[in-house]
XYZ file of C-alpha atoms in Angstrom:
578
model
C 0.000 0.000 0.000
C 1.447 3.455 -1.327
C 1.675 5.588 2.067
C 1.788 9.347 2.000
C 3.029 11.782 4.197
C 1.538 14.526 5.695
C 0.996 16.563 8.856
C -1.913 17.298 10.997
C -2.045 19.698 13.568
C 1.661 20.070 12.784
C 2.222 16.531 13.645
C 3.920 14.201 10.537
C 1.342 11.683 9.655
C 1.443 8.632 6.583
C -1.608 7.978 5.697
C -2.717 5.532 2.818
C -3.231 6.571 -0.649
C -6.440 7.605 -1.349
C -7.469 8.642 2.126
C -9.280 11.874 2.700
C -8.237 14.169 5.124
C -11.485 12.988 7.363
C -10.256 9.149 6.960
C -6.541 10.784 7.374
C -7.466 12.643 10.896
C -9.377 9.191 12.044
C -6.351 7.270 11.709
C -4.304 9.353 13.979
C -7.202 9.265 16.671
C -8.261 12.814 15.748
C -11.818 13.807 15.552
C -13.627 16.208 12.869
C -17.094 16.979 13.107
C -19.978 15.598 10.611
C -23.430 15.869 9.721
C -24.069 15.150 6.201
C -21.397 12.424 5.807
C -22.573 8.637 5.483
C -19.526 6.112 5.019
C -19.793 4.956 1.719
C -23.598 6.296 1.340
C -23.146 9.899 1.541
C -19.762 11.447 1.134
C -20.826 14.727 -0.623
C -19.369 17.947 1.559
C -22.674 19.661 1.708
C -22.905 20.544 5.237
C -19.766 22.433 5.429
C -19.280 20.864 9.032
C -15.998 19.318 9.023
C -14.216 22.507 7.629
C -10.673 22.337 7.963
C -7.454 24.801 7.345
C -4.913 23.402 4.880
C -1.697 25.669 4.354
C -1.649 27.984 1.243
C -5.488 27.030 0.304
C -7.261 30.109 -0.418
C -10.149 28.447 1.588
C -11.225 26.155 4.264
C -11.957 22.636 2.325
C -14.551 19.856 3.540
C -12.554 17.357 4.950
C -14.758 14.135 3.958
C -13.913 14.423 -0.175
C -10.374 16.480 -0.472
C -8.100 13.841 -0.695
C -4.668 13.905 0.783
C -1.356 14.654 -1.021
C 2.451 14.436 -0.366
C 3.548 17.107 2.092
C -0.099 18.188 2.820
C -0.041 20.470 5.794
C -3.861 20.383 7.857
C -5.118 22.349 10.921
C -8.245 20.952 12.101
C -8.977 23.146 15.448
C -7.359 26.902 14.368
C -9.487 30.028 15.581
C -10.764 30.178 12.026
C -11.821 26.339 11.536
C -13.748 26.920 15.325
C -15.665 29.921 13.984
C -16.372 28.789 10.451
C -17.765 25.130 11.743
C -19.968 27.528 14.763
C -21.528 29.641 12.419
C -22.354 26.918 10.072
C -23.809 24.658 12.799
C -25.995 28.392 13.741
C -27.268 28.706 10.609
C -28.507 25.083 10.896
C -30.215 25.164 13.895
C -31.867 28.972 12.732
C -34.006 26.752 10.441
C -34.584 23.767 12.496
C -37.773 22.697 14.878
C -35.634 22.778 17.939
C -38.650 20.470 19.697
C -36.044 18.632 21.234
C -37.715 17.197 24.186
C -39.994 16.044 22.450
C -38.471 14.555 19.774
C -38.124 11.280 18.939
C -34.315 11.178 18.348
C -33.659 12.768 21.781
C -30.797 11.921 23.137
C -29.699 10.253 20.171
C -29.535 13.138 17.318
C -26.114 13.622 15.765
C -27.482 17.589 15.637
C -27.673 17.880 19.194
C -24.187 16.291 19.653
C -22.609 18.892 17.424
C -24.045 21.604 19.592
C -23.096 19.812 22.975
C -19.668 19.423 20.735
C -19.309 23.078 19.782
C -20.539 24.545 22.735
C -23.573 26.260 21.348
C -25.516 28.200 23.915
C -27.550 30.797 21.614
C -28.744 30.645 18.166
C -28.074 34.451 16.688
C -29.834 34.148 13.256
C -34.026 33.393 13.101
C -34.563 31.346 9.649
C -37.760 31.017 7.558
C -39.037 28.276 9.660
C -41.278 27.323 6.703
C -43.850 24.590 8.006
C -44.338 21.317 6.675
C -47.074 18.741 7.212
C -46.586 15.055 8.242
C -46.737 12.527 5.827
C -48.800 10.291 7.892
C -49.799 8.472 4.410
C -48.061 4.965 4.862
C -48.334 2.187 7.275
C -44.945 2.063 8.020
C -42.812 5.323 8.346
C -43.567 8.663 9.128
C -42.001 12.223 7.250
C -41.176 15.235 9.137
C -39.768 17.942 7.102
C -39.665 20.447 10.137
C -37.076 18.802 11.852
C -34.717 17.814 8.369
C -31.845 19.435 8.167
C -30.909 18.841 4.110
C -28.002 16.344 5.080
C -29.566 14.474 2.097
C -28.213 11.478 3.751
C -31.979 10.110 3.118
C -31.499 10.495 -0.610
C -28.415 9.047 -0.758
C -29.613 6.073 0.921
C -32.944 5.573 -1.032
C -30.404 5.837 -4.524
C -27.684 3.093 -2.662
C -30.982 0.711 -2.718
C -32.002 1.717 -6.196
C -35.003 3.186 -5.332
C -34.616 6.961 -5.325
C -38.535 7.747 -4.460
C -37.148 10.633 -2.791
C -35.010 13.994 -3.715
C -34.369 17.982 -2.942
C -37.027 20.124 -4.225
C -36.986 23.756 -4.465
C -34.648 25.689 -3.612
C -33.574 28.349 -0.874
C -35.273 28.552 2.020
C -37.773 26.757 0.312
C -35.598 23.168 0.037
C -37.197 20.615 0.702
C -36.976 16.518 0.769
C -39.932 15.097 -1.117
C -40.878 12.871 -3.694
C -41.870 13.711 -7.547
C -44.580 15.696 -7.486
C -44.638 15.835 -3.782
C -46.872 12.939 -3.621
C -47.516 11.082 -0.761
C -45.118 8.357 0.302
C -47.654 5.824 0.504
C -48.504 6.695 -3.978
C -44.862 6.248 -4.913
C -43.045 2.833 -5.127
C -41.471 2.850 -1.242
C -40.683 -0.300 0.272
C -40.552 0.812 3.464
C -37.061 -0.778 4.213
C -36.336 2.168 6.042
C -32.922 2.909 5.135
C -33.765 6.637 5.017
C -34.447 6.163 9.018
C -31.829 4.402 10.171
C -29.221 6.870 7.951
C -30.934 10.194 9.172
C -29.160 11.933 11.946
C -32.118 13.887 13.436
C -35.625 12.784 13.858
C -36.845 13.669 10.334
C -37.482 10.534 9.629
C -39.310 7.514 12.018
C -41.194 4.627 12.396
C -45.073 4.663 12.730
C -45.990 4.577 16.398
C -48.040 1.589 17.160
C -46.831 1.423 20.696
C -50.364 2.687 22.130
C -52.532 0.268 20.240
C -50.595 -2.533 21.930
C -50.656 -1.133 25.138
C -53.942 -0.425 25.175
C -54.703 -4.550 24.275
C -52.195 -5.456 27.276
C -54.118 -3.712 29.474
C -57.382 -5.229 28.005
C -58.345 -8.000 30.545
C -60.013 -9.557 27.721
C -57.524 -10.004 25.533
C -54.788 -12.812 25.166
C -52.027 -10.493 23.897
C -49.053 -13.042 22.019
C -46.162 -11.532 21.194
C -43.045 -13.060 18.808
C -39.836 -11.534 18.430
C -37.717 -12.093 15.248
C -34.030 -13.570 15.892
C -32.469 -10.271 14.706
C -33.871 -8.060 17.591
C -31.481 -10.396 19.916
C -28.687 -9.012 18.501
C -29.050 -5.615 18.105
C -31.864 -4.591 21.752
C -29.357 -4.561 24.171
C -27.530 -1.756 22.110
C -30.624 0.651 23.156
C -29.497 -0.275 26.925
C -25.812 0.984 26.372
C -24.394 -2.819 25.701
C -21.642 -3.005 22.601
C -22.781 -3.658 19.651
C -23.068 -7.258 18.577
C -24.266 -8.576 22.219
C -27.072 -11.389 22.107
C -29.950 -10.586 24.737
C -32.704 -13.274 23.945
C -33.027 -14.023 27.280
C -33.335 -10.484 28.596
C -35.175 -9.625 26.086
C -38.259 -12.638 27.012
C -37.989 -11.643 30.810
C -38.636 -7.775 29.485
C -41.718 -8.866 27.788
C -43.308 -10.772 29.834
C -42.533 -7.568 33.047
C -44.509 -5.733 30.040
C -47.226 -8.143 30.589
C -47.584 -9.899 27.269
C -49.121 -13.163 28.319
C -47.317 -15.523 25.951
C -43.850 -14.822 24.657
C -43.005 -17.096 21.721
C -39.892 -17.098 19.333
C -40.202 -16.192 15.498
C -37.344 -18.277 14.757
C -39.555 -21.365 15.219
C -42.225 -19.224 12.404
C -38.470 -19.915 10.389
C -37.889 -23.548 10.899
C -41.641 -23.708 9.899
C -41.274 -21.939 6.665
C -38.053 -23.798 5.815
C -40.410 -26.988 5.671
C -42.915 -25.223 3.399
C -39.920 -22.913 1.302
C -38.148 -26.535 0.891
C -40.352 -28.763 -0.487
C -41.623 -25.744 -2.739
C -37.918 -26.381 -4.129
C -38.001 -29.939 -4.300
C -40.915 -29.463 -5.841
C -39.948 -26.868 -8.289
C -36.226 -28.182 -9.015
C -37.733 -32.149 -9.679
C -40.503 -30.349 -12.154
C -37.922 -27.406 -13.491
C -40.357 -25.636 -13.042
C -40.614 -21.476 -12.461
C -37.145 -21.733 -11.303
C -35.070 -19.705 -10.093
C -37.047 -20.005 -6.693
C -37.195 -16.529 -5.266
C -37.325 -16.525 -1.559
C -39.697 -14.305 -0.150
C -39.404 -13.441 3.700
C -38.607 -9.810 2.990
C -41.626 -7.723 2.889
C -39.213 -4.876 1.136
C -38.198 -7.146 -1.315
C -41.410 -8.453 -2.320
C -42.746 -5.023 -2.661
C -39.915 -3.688 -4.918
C -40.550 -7.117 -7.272
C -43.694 -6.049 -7.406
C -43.482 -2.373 -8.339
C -39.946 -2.890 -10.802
C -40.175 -7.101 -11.612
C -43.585 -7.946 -12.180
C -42.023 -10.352 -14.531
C -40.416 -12.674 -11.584
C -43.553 -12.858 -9.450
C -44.292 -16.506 -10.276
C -40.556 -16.938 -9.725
C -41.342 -15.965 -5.995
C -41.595 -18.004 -2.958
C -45.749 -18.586 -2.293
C -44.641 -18.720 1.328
C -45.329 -16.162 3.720
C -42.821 -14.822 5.743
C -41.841 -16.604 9.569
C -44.063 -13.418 10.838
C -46.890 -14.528 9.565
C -46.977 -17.980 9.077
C -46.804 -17.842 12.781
C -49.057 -15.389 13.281
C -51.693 -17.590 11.038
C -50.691 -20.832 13.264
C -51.427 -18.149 16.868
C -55.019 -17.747 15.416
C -55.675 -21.127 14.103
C -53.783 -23.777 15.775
C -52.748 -22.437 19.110
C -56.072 -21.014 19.898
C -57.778 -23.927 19.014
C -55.408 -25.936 21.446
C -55.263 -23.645 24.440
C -58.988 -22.746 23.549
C -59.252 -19.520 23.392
C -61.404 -17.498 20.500
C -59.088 -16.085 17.510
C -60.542 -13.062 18.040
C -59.824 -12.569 21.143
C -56.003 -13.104 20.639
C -54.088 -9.991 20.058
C -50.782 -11.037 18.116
C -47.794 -8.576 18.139
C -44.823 -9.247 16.238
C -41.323 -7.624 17.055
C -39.370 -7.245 14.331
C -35.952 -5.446 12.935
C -38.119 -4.066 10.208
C -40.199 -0.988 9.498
C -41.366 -3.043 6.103
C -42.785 -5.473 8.266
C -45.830 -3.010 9.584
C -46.875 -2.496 5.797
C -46.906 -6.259 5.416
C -48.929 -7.347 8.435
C -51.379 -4.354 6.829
C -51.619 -6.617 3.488
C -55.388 -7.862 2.384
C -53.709 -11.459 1.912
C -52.216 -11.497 5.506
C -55.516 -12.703 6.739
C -55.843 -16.452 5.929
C -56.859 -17.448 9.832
C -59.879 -15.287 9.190
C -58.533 -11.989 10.886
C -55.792 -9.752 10.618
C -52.942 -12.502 11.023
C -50.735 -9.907 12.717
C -52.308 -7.153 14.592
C -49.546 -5.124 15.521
C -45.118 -5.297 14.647
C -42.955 -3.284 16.536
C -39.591 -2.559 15.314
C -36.451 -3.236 17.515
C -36.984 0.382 19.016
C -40.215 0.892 19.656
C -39.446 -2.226 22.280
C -37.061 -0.498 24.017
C -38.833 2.469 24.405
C -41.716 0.471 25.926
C -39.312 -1.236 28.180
C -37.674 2.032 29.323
C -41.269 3.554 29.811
C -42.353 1.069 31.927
C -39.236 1.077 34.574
C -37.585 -2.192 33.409
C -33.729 -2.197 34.056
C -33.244 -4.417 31.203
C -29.165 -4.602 31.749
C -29.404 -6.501 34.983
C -32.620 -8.854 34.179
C -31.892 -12.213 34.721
C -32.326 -14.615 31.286
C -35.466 -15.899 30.559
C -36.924 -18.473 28.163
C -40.109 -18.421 25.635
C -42.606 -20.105 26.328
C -43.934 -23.526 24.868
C -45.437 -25.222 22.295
C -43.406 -22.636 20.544
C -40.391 -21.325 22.380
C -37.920 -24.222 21.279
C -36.555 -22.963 17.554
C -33.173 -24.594 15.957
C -30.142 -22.885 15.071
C -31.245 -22.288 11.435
C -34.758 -19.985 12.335
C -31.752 -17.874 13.873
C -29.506 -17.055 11.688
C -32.513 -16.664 8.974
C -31.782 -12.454 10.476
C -28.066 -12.107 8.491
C -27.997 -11.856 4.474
C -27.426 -15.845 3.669
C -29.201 -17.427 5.975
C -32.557 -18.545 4.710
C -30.121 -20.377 1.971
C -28.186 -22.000 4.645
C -30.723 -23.109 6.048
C -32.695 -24.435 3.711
C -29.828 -26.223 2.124
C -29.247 -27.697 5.713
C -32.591 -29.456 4.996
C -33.194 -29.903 1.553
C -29.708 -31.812 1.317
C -30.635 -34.259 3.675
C -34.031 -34.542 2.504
C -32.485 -35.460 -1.107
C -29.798 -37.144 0.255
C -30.771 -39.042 3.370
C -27.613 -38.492 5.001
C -26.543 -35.413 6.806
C -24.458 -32.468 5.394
C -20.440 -33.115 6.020
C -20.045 -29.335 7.331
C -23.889 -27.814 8.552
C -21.808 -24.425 8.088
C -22.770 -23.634 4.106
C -19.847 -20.935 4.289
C -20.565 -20.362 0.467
C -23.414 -18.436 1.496
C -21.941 -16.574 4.702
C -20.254 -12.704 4.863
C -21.686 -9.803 3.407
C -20.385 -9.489 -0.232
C -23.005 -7.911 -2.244
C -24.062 -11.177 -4.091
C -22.574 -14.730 -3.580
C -23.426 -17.242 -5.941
C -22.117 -21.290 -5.604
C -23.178 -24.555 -7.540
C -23.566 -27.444 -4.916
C -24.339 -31.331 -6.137
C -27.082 -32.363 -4.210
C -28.602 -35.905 -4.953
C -26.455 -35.829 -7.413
C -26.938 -32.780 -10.066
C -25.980 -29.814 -9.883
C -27.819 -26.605 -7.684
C -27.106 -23.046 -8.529
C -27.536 -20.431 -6.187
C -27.283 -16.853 -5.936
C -27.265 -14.596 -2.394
C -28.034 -10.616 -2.586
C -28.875 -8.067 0.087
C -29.592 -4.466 -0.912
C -31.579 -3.913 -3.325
C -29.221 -2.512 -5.718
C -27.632 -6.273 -5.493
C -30.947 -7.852 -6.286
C -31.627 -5.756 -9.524
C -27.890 -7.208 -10.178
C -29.250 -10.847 -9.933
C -32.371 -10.191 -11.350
C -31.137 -8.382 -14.340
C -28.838 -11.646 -14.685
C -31.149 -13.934 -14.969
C -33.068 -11.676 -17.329
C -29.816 -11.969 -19.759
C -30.070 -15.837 -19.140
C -28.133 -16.909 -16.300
C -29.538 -19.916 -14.823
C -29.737 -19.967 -10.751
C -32.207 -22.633 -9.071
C -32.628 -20.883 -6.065
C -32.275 -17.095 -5.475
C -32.043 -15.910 -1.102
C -32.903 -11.862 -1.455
C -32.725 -9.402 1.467
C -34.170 -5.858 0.700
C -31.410 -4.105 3.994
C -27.675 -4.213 3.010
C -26.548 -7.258 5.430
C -30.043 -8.581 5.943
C -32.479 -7.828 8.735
C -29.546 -7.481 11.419
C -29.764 -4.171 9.373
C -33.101 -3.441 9.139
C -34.775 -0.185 9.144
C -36.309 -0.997 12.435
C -32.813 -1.643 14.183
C -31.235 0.689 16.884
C -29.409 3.827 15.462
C -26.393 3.752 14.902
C -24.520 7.560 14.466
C -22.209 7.907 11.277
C -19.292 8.467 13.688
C -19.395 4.866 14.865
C -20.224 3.307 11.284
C -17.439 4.508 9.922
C -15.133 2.836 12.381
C -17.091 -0.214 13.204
C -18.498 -2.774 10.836
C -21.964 -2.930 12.937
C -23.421 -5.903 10.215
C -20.636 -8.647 10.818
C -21.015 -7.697 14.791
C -24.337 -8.535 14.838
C -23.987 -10.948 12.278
C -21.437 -12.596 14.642
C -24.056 -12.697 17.504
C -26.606 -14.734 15.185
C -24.295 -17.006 14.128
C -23.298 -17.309 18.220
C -26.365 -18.644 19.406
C -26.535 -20.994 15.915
C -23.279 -22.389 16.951
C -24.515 -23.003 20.523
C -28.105 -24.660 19.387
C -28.656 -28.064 20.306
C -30.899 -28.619 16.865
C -29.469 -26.692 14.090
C -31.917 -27.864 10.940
C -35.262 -27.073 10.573
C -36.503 -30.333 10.217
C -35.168 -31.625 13.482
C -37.561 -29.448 15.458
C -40.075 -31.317 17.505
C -42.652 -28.746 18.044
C -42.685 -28.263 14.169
C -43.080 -31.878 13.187
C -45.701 -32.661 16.135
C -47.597 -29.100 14.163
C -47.880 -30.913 11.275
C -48.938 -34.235 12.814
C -51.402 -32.614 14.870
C -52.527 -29.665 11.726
C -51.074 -29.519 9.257
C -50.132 -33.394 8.207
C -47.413 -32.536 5.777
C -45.491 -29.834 4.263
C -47.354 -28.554 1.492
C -50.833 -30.046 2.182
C -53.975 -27.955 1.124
C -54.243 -26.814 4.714
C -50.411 -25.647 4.879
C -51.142 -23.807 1.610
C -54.002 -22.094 2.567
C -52.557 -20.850 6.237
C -49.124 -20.613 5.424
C -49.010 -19.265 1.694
C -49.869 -16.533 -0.072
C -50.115 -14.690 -3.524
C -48.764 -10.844 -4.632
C -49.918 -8.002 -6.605
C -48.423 -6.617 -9.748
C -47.932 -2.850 -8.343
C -45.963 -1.966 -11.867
C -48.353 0.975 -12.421
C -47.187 2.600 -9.512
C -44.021 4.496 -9.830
């Protein structure tokens, strides 16, 4: 690696080249304020926040894109660099809802760091202050324009997954974030991934609120409130409660739900063992027949949406299973309550999931196949904790607790279903020994594992030959997709709509830009997943006992008419909706 040499703060530096002076400064421990800048998302010098003096420039120059050079001489904290960065940060806030207390993002806004940061105590200059409504419009995310602060790190993130629904309008005072013709978000082609929320450093942007509607059935004596939780949220809650990044809470997390009073606390990954059965012998089915291959998983409501807006084409190519959310939630109302006896409609079912995508899909007309809403309520990752910090819980020192039966006992493959790659792994896990009758030599499909934009690998099973492909992001699955469309043959296709799967969901605990650019947050709590995988006693679906005693009891085979009518579903060509 060519090295260069420079100094900072009159200290001599090397430094890589190709470094900017912002990765340059990092490297030596020293810190320059940001706001607009997004590790490999956003790196655009808009905000004029991390200023810096370099000697003989005519001008201070945005550290994040002016790139380093032999002998370059930086001052990062001169009288000049202190006033210019104040003044800018000022001129920020003169525009900005300063609702703080209120605000969602409170204690946890990268704004109200930079003041605490640059010692603002007064704001000098009154802005337009130009008021915008809510969009309130979708199920799953809500837009607050008062409180944006045109970082644009929302845009960038939209265009990283391909999607670009959303852009600055006007100009002035009068910028804005919005989408074409300042329709709704709800009448453009969203997928509520929310990668727009979890890259925003102020509360602009958030999930919809459904904390009070679940509340409000906990405290309904009349009501048998379920609850699930989706193996990702283990690895990211505790990060809400101050623990590093990366650190597995399942058992906390149980014993904070049931102090919440939920009355049964079951685990989604056993939902995932159960759709392995169904997703498998829908390939089996499909590979045997060569028929509508490649089979398109489908346990990412984001994903499905954007096939259905941009690849009407591959629709048939899709998975007719529903996701582990609600194939569980269909087997709460149907088989559960017939077995503990209690009336569908009185069950309330909550979901918590990583995902903000995941309120829009328990919303869907086809979610509804036990006769009701399937899912009455998900919660992302966040809205938990808040409900567990509003209620007094000192989640840190808990002691562990486990879900509840018939379905608290999941295998090590419904976990790691939450990282990009593994719904493949584990559904090669089973479908290999279902082919083969004889168990995998390594149960760790590595072929599948780390967070490359695609992976692709040809594995003989049964003896011929099984293609497969791996994306996450959607900008990766338009790769594979248009791939296929040129006429590369896969079999079997795993796509994630979040870069690194739902460990990175738009639901997920916020993490600032400061930290993701020195910490690779998806492989930590990638790591955690594959953690408690590791430490499973079953680690393939088909060795779970509660799943095989559901189908002796209900569902009598994987695939029968009643699996297919609980368990799968059917989508909607949204191509006219742009």
């Amino acid at each position: 690696m060519e090295m260069i040499n420079i100094k900072i703060n009159d200290k001599p530096v090397s430094v890589p080249k190709g470094y900017t002076i912002l990765d340059a400064a990092r490297e030596v421990g020293i810190h320059i304020p940001t706001l607009c800048y997004l590790k490999d998302i956003n790196e655009i010098g808009a905000c004029r926040m991390c200023l810096v003096e370099i000697k003989g420039a005519r001008a201070l120059q945005a550290a994040c894109v002016y790139p380093v050079s032999e002998g370059l001489e930086i001052y990062t904290n001169s009288p000049q660099v202190r006033a210019a960065r104040k003044a800018t940060l000022e001129l920020i806030l003169s525009n900005h809802e300063r609702k703080c207390l209120t605000c969602i993002r409170n204690r946890n806004c990268e704004l109200q760091n930079l003041c605490e940061e640059l010692g603002i105590e007064d704001i000098p200059y009154d802005g337009e202050n130009i008021h915008y409504e809510l969009d309130t419009s979708s199920p799953s995310l809500v837009r607050d324009n008062n409180k944006c602060v045109l970082c644009r790190r929302c845009i960038a993130a939209c265009k990283n997954q391909t999607i670009s629904v959303i852009d600055c309008i006007e100009r002035g005072f009068n910028t804005h974030i919005g989408s074409h013709f300042e329709k709704p978000i709800n009448d453009v082609s969203c997928i509520y991934c929310g990668q727009c929320i979890v890259s925003c450093p102020v509360g602009a942007l958030y999930e919809k609120n459904d904390i009070p509607q679940v509340m409000e059935a906990i405290d309904n004596s009349e009501k048998h409130v379920v609850v699930q939780t989706a193996p990702a949220v283990r690895a990211a809650l505790g990060e809400e409660f101050g623990l590093p990044i990366g650190t597995p809470v399942t058992g906390k997390m149980v014993a904070a739900l049931r102090r919440l009073g939920f009355d049964k606390v079951f685990d989604t990954d056993t939902g995932a063992d159960l759709t392995i059965m169904e997703e498998g012998t829908e390939f089996i089915e499909r590979f045997t027949a060569q028929k509508n291959l490649p089979l398109i998983t489908s346990c990412s409501p984001g994903w499905v949406k954007f096939c259905e807006h941009n690849y009407p084409e591959f629709l048939n190519n899709l998975s007719s299973c529903k996701s582990p959310m609600e194939m569980f939630g269909a087997v709460i109302k149907s088989y559960y309550a017939d077995k503990a006896g209690i009336n569908k409609d009185d069950i309330y079912s909550v979901a918590i999931m990583p995902c903000t995508s995941k309120k829009f899909e328990s919303s869907r007309e086809e979610m509804n196949s036990s006769g009701s809403r399937d899912i009455d309520a998900s919660l992302t990752t966040r809205e938990l904790a808040r409900m567990i910090k509003q209620a007094g819980i000192d989640f840190v020192n808990l002691p562990d607790e486990e879900f509840d039966q018939p379905f608290g006992e999941a295998t090590g493959a419904g976990v790691i279903f939450g990282t990009t790659g593994g719904v493949m792994e584990a559904a090669i896990r089973t479908v290999y020994e279902i082919l083969e009758g004889k168990p995998l030599d390594n149960i760790n499909v590595e072929a599948v594992r780390g967070l490359d934009g695609v992976k692709e690998a040809t594995l003989k099973i049964a003896g011929k030959d099984v293609k497969i492909a791996v994306a996450h992001g959607i900008k990766n699955a338009r790769e594979v997709l248009e791939k296929v469309k040129a006429g590369e043959k896969y079999d079997f296709i795993e796509i994630m709509a979040c870069p690194g799967g739902c460990i990175n969901g738009g639901g997920q605990p916020i993490v600032d830009a400061r930290t993701k650019a020195t910490v690779d947050v998806k492989a930590l709590r990638a790591k955690a997943l594959y953690t408690e995988d590791e430490r499973a006693t079953l680690r393939k679906s088909h060795e779970n006992p509660n799943i095989d005693l559901l189908y002796k009891d209900f569902f009598e085979k994987p695939g029968s008419h009643k699996a297919h009518k609980l368990l799968h579903t059917h989508y909607t060509d949204r191509s006219n909706i742009k």
